[in-house]
Short mmCIF file of C-alpha atoms and ligand atoms in Angstrom, two decimals:
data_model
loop_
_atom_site.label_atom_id
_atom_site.label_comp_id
_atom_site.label_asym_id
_atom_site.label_seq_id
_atom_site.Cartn_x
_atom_site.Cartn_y
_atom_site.Cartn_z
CA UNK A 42 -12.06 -131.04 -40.39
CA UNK A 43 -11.02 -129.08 -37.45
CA UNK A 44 -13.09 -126.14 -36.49
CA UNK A 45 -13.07 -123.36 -34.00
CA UNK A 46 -15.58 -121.45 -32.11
CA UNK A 47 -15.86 -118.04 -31.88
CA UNK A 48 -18.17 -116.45 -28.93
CA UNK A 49 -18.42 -119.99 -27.53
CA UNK A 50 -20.03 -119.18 -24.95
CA UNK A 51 -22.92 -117.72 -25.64
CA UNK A 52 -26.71 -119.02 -26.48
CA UNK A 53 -25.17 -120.18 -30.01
CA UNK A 54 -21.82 -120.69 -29.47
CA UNK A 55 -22.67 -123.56 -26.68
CA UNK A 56 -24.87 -125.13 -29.55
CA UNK A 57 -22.14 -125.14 -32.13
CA UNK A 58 -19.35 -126.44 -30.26
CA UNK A 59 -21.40 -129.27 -29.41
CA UNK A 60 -22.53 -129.42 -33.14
CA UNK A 61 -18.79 -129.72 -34.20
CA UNK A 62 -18.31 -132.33 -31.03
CA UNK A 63 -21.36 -134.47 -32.61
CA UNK A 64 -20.55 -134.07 -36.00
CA UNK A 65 -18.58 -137.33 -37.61
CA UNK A 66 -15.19 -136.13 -38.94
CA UNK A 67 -14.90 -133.28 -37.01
CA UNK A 68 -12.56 -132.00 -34.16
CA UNK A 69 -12.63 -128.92 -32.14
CA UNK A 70 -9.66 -126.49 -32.61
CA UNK A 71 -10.57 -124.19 -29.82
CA UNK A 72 -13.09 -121.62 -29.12
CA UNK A 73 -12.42 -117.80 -28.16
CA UNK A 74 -15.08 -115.17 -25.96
CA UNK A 75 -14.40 -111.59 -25.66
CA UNK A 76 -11.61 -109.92 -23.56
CA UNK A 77 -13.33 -109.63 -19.80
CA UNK A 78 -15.88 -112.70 -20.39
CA UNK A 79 -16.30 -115.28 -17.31
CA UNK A 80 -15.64 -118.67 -19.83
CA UNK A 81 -12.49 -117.43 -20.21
CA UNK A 82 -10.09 -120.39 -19.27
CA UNK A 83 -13.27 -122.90 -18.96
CA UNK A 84 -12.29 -125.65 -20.64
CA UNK A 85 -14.34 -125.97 -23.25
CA UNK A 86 -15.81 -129.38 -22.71
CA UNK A 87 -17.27 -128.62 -19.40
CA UNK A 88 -18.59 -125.18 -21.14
CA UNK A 89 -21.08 -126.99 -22.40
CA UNK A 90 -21.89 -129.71 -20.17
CA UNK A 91 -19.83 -132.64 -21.65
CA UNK A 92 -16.58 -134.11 -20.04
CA UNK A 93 -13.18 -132.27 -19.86
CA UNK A 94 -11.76 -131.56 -23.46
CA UNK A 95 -8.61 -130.01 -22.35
CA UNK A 96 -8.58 -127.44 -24.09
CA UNK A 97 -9.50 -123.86 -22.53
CA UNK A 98 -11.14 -120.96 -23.68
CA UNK A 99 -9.00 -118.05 -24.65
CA UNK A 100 -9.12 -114.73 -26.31
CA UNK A 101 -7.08 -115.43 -28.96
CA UNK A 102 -9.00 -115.26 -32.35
CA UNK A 103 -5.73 -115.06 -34.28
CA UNK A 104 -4.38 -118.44 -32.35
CA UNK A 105 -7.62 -120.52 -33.44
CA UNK A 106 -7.90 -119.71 -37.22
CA UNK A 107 -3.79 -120.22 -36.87
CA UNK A 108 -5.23 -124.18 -35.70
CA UNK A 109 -8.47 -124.13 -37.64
CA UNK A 110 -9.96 -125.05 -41.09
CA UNK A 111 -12.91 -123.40 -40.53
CA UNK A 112 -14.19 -121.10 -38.28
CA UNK A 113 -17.70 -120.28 -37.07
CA UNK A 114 -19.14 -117.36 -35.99
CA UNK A 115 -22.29 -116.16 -34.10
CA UNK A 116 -21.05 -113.29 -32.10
CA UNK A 117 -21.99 -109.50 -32.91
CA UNK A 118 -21.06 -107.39 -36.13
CA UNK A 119 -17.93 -105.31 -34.28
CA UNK A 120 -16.32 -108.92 -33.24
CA UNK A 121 -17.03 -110.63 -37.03
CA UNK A 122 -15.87 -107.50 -38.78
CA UNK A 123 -12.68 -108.37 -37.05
CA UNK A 124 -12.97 -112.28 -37.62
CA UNK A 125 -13.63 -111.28 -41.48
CA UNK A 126 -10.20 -109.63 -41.56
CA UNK A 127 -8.43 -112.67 -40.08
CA UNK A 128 -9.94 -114.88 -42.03
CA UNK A 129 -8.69 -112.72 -45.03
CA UNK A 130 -5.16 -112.42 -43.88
CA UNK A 131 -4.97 -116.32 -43.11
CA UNK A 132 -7.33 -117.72 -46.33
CA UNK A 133 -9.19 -120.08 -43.51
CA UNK A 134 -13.15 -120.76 -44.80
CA UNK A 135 -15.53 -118.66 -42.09
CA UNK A 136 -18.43 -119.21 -41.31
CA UNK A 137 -20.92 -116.34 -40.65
CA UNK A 138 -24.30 -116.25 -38.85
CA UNK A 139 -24.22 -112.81 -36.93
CA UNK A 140 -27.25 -110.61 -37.71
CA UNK A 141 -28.16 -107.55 -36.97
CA UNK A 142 -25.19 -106.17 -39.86
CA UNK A 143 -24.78 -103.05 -41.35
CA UNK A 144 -23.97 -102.28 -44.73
CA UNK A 145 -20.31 -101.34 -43.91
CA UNK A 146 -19.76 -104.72 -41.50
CA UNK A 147 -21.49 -106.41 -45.19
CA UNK A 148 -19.20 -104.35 -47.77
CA UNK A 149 -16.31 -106.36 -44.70
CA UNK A 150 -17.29 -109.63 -45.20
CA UNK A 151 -17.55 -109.14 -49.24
CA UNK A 152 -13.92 -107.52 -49.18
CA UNK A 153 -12.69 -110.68 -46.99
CA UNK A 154 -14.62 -112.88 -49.24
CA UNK A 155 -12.31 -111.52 -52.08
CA UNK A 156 -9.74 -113.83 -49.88
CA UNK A 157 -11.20 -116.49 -48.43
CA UNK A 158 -13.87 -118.77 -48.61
CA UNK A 159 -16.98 -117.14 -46.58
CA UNK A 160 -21.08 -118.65 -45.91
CA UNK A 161 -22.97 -115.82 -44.62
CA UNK A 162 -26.81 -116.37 -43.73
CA UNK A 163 -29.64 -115.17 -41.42
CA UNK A 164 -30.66 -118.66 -40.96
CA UNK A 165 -28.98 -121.60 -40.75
CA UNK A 166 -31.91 -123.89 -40.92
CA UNK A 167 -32.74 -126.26 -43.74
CA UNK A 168 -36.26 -125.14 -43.53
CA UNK A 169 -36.11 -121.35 -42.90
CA UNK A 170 -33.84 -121.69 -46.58
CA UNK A 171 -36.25 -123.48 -47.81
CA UNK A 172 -39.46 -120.97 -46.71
CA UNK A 173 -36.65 -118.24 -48.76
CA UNK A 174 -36.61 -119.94 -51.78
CA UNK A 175 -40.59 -120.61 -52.17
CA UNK A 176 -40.95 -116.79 -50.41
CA UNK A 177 -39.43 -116.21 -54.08
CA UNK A 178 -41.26 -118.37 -55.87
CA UNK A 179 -44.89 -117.03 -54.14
CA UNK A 180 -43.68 -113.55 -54.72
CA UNK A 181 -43.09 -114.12 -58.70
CA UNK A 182 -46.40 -115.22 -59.18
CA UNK A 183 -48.23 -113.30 -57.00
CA UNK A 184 -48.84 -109.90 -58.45
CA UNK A 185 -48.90 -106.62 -56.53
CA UNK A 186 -52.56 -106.78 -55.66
CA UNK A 187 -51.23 -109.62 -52.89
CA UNK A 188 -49.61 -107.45 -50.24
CA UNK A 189 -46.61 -108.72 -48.62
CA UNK A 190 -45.86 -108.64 -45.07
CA UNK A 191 -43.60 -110.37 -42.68
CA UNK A 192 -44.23 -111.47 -39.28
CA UNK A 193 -41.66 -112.20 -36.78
CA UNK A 194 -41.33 -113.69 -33.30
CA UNK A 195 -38.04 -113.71 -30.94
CA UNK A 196 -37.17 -114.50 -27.54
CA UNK A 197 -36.91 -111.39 -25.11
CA UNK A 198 -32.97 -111.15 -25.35
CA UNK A 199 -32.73 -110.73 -29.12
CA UNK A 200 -30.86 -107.01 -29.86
CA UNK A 201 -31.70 -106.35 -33.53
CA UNK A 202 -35.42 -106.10 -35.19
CA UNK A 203 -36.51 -106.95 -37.86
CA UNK A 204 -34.56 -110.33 -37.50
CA UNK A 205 -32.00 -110.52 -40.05
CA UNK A 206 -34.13 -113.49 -40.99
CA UNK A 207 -37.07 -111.64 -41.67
CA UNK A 208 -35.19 -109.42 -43.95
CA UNK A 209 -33.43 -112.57 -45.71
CA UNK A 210 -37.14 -113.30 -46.63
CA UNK A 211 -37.49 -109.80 -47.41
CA UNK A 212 -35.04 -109.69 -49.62
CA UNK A 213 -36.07 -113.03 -50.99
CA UNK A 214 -39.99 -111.32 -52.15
CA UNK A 215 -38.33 -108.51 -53.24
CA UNK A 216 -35.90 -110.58 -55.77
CA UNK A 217 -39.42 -112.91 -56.92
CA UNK A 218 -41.12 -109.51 -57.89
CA UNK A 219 -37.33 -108.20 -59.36
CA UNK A 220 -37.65 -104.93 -57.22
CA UNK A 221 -34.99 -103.69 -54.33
CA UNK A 222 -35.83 -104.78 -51.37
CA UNK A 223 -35.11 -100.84 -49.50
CA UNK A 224 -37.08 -99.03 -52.51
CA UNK A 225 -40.48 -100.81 -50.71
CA UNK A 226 -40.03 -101.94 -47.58
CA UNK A 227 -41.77 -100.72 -44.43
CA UNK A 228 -39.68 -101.89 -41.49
CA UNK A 229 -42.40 -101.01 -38.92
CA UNK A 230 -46.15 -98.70 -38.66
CA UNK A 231 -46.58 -96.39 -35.67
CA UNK A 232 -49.66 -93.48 -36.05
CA UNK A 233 -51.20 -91.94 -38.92
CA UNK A 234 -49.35 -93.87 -41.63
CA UNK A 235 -51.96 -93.28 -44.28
CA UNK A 236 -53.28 -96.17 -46.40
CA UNK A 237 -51.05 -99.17 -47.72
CA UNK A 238 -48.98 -98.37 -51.06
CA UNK A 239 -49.29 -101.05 -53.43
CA UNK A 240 -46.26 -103.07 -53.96
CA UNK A 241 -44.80 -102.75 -50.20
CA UNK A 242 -43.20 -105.25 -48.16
CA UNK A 243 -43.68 -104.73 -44.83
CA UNK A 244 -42.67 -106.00 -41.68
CA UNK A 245 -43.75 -106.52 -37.92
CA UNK A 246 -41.77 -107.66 -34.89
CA UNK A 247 -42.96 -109.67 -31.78
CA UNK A 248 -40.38 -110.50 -28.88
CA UNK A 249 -40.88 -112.26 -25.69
CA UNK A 250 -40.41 -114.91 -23.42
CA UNK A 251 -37.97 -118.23 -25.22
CA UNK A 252 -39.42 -118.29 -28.52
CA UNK A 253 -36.35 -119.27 -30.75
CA UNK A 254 -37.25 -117.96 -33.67
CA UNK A 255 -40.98 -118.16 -35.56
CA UNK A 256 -41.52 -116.37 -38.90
CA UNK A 257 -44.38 -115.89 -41.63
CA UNK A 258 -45.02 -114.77 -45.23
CA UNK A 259 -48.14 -113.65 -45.90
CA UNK A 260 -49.36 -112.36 -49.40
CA UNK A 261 -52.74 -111.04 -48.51
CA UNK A 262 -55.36 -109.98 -51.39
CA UNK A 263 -58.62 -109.25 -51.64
CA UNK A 264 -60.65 -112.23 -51.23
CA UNK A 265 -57.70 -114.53 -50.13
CA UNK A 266 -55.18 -115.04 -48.32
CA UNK A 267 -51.81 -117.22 -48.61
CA UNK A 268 -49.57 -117.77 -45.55
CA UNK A 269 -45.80 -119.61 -45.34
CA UNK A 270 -44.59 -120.25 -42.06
CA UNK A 271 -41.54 -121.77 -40.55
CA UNK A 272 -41.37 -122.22 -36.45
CA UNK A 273 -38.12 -123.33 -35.14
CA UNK A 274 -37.78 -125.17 -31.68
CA UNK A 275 -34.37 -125.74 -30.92
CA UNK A 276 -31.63 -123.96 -31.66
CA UNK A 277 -29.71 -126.61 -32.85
CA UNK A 278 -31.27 -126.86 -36.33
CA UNK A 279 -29.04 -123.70 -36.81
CA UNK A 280 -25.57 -125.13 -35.40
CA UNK A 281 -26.47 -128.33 -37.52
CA UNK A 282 -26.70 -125.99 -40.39
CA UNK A 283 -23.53 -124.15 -39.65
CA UNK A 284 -21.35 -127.09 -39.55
CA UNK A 285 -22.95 -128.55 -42.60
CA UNK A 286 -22.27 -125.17 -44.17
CA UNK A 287 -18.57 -125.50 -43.04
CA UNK A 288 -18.01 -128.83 -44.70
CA UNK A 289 -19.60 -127.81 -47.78
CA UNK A 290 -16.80 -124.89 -48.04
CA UNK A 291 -13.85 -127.02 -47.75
CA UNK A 292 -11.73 -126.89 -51.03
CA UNK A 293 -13.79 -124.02 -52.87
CA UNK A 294 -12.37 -121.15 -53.93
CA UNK A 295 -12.76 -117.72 -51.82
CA UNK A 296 -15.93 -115.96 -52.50
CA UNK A 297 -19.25 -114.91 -50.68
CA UNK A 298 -21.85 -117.91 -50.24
CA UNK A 299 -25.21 -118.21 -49.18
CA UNK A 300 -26.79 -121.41 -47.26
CA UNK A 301 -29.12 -121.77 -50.42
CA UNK A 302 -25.70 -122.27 -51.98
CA UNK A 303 -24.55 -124.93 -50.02
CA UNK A 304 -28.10 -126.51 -49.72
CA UNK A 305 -27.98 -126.21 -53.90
CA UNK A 306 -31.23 -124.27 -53.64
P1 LIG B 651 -25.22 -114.33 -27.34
O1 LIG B 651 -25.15 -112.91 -26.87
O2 LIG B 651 -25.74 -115.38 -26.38
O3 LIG B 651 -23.77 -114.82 -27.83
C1 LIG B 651 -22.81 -114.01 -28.46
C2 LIG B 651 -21.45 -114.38 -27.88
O4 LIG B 651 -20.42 -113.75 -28.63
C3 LIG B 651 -21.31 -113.91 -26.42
O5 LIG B 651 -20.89 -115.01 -25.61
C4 LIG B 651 -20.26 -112.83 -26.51
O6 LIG B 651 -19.45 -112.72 -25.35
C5 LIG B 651 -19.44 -113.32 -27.71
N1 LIG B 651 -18.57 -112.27 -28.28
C6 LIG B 651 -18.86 -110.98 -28.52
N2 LIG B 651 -17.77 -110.33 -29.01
C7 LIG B 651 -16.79 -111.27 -29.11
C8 LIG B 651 -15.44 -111.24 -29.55
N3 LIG B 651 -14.86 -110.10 -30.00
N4 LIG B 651 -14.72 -112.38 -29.51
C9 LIG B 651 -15.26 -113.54 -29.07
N5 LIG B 651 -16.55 -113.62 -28.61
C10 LIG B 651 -17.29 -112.51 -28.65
O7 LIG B 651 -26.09 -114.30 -28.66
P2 LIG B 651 -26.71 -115.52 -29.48
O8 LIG B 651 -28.15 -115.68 -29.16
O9 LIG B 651 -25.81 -116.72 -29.36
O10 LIG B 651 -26.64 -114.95 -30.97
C11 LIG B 651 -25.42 -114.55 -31.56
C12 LIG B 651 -25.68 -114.04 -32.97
O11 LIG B 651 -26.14 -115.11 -33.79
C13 LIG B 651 -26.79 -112.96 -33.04
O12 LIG B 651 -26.43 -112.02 -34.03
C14 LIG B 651 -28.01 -113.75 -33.45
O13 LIG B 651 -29.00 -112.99 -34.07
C15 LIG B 651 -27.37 -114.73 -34.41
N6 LIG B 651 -28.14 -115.95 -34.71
C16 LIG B 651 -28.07 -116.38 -36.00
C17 LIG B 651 -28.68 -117.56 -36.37
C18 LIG B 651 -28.50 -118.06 -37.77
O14 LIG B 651 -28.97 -119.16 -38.11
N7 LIG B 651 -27.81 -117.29 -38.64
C19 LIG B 651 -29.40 -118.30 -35.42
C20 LIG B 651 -29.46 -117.83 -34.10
C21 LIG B 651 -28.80 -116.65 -33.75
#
């Protein structure tokens, strides 16, 4: 399978082109980094610390999903809206892992989805999926007297809070108790916020130093206390993920899929 890059040269991209490079049966078909960005022309190999691929990085996102079966894409929301349109107009399966999205850049990706074959998700990671699913589980049985929250620790450079991650497991309690997730949460608490309503789901963000991503579910009640935690250390769990999440797209038909999808959770 032949698979471009998109942003490859930042803290992810790096990671996923040497995913693809690792990963048996697949081949690079080029990686792209915005108009203005120093990789530009690197060749791609020496990018990230390997020998000479021969093949440079360039700006043109069009010219890669033109060479690619698969795309991935860890950039910002404003650069995926416009890889979600290309992938639309040429039916190639994307791969999505940018955060920090709004509603509109979502309502994108669903329209493009309509066309083409599209895994969105927070978290790449086999175990961060798996913390969503029992997040659910916990939640369903767990009754409102256990009060939800979410903690949530990032490295110093990370631009959007709460992690989309957080908010995947958010999202994930909110489904277990069959509520919407923006009718109860509580996205952070500064000064006189009055007592805690039952039935909330709130959230708290740390950020400092390297720390690549560390998250916890806690359903506290009176008397006791449960806590699920997932603490990744490398980034590469995630570019693993994404690849995986590439392969498992090839041949279905276009639609919007989760990683719980492709990991059949
Ligand atoms: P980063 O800033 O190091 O990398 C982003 C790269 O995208 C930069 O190199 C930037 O130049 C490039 N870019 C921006 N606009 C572009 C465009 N139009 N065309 C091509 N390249 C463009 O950030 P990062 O730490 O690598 O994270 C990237 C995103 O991935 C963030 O949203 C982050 O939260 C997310 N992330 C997701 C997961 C996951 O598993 N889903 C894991 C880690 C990070």
């Amino acid at each position: 399978m032949k698979i471009g890059i998109v942003g490859c040269a930042g803290r992810m991209g790096k990671m996923l082109v040497n995913a693809v490079l690792d990963a048996e049966g697949c081949t690079l078909a080029g990686g792209t980094e915005r108009q203005g960005s120093d990789a530009l022309g690197r060749d791609l190999g020496e990018l990230v610390g390997r020998d000479p691929l021969g093949v440079p990085v360039e700006s043109d996102a069009e010219a890669v999903f033109r060479r690619a079966g698969a795309i991935i894409d860890f950039t910002a929301p404003a650069a995926t809206r416009i890889h979600a349109e290309l992938a639309a107009r040429s039916g190639r399966i994307l791969v999505v892992g940018t955060t920090g999205m709004s509603a509109e850049d979502e309502a994108c990706l669903r329209e493009a989805a309509k066309r083409a074959a599209i895994v969105y998700a927070p978290n790449f990671s086999v175990g961060v999926n798996l913390l969503m699913a029992l997040t659910e589980r916990a939640a369903a049985i767990l009754a409102d007297d256990y009060d939800i929250e979410i903690v949530e620790m990032h490295h110093r450079h990370k631009v959007d809070a709460p992690s989309g991650t957080a908010l995947g497991l958010g999202r994930a309690a909110a489904l277990g108790r069959a509520v919407a997730l923006d009718g109860v949460w509580c996205k952070s608490r500064d000064g006189h916020t009055g007592a805690r309503p039952a039935g909330q789901i709130g959230f708290a963000t740390l950020r400092g130093g390297d720390v690549v991503g560390d998250h916890t579910v806690m359903f506290a009640a009176e008397g006791e206390r449960v806590e699920l935690t997932h603490k990744a250390s490398n980034r590469a769990v995630f570019a693993k993920g994404a690849v995986r999440a590439a392969r498992w797209a090839k041949g279905k038909p276009p639609g919007l899929y989760s990683m719980r999808d492709v990991l059949g959770l």
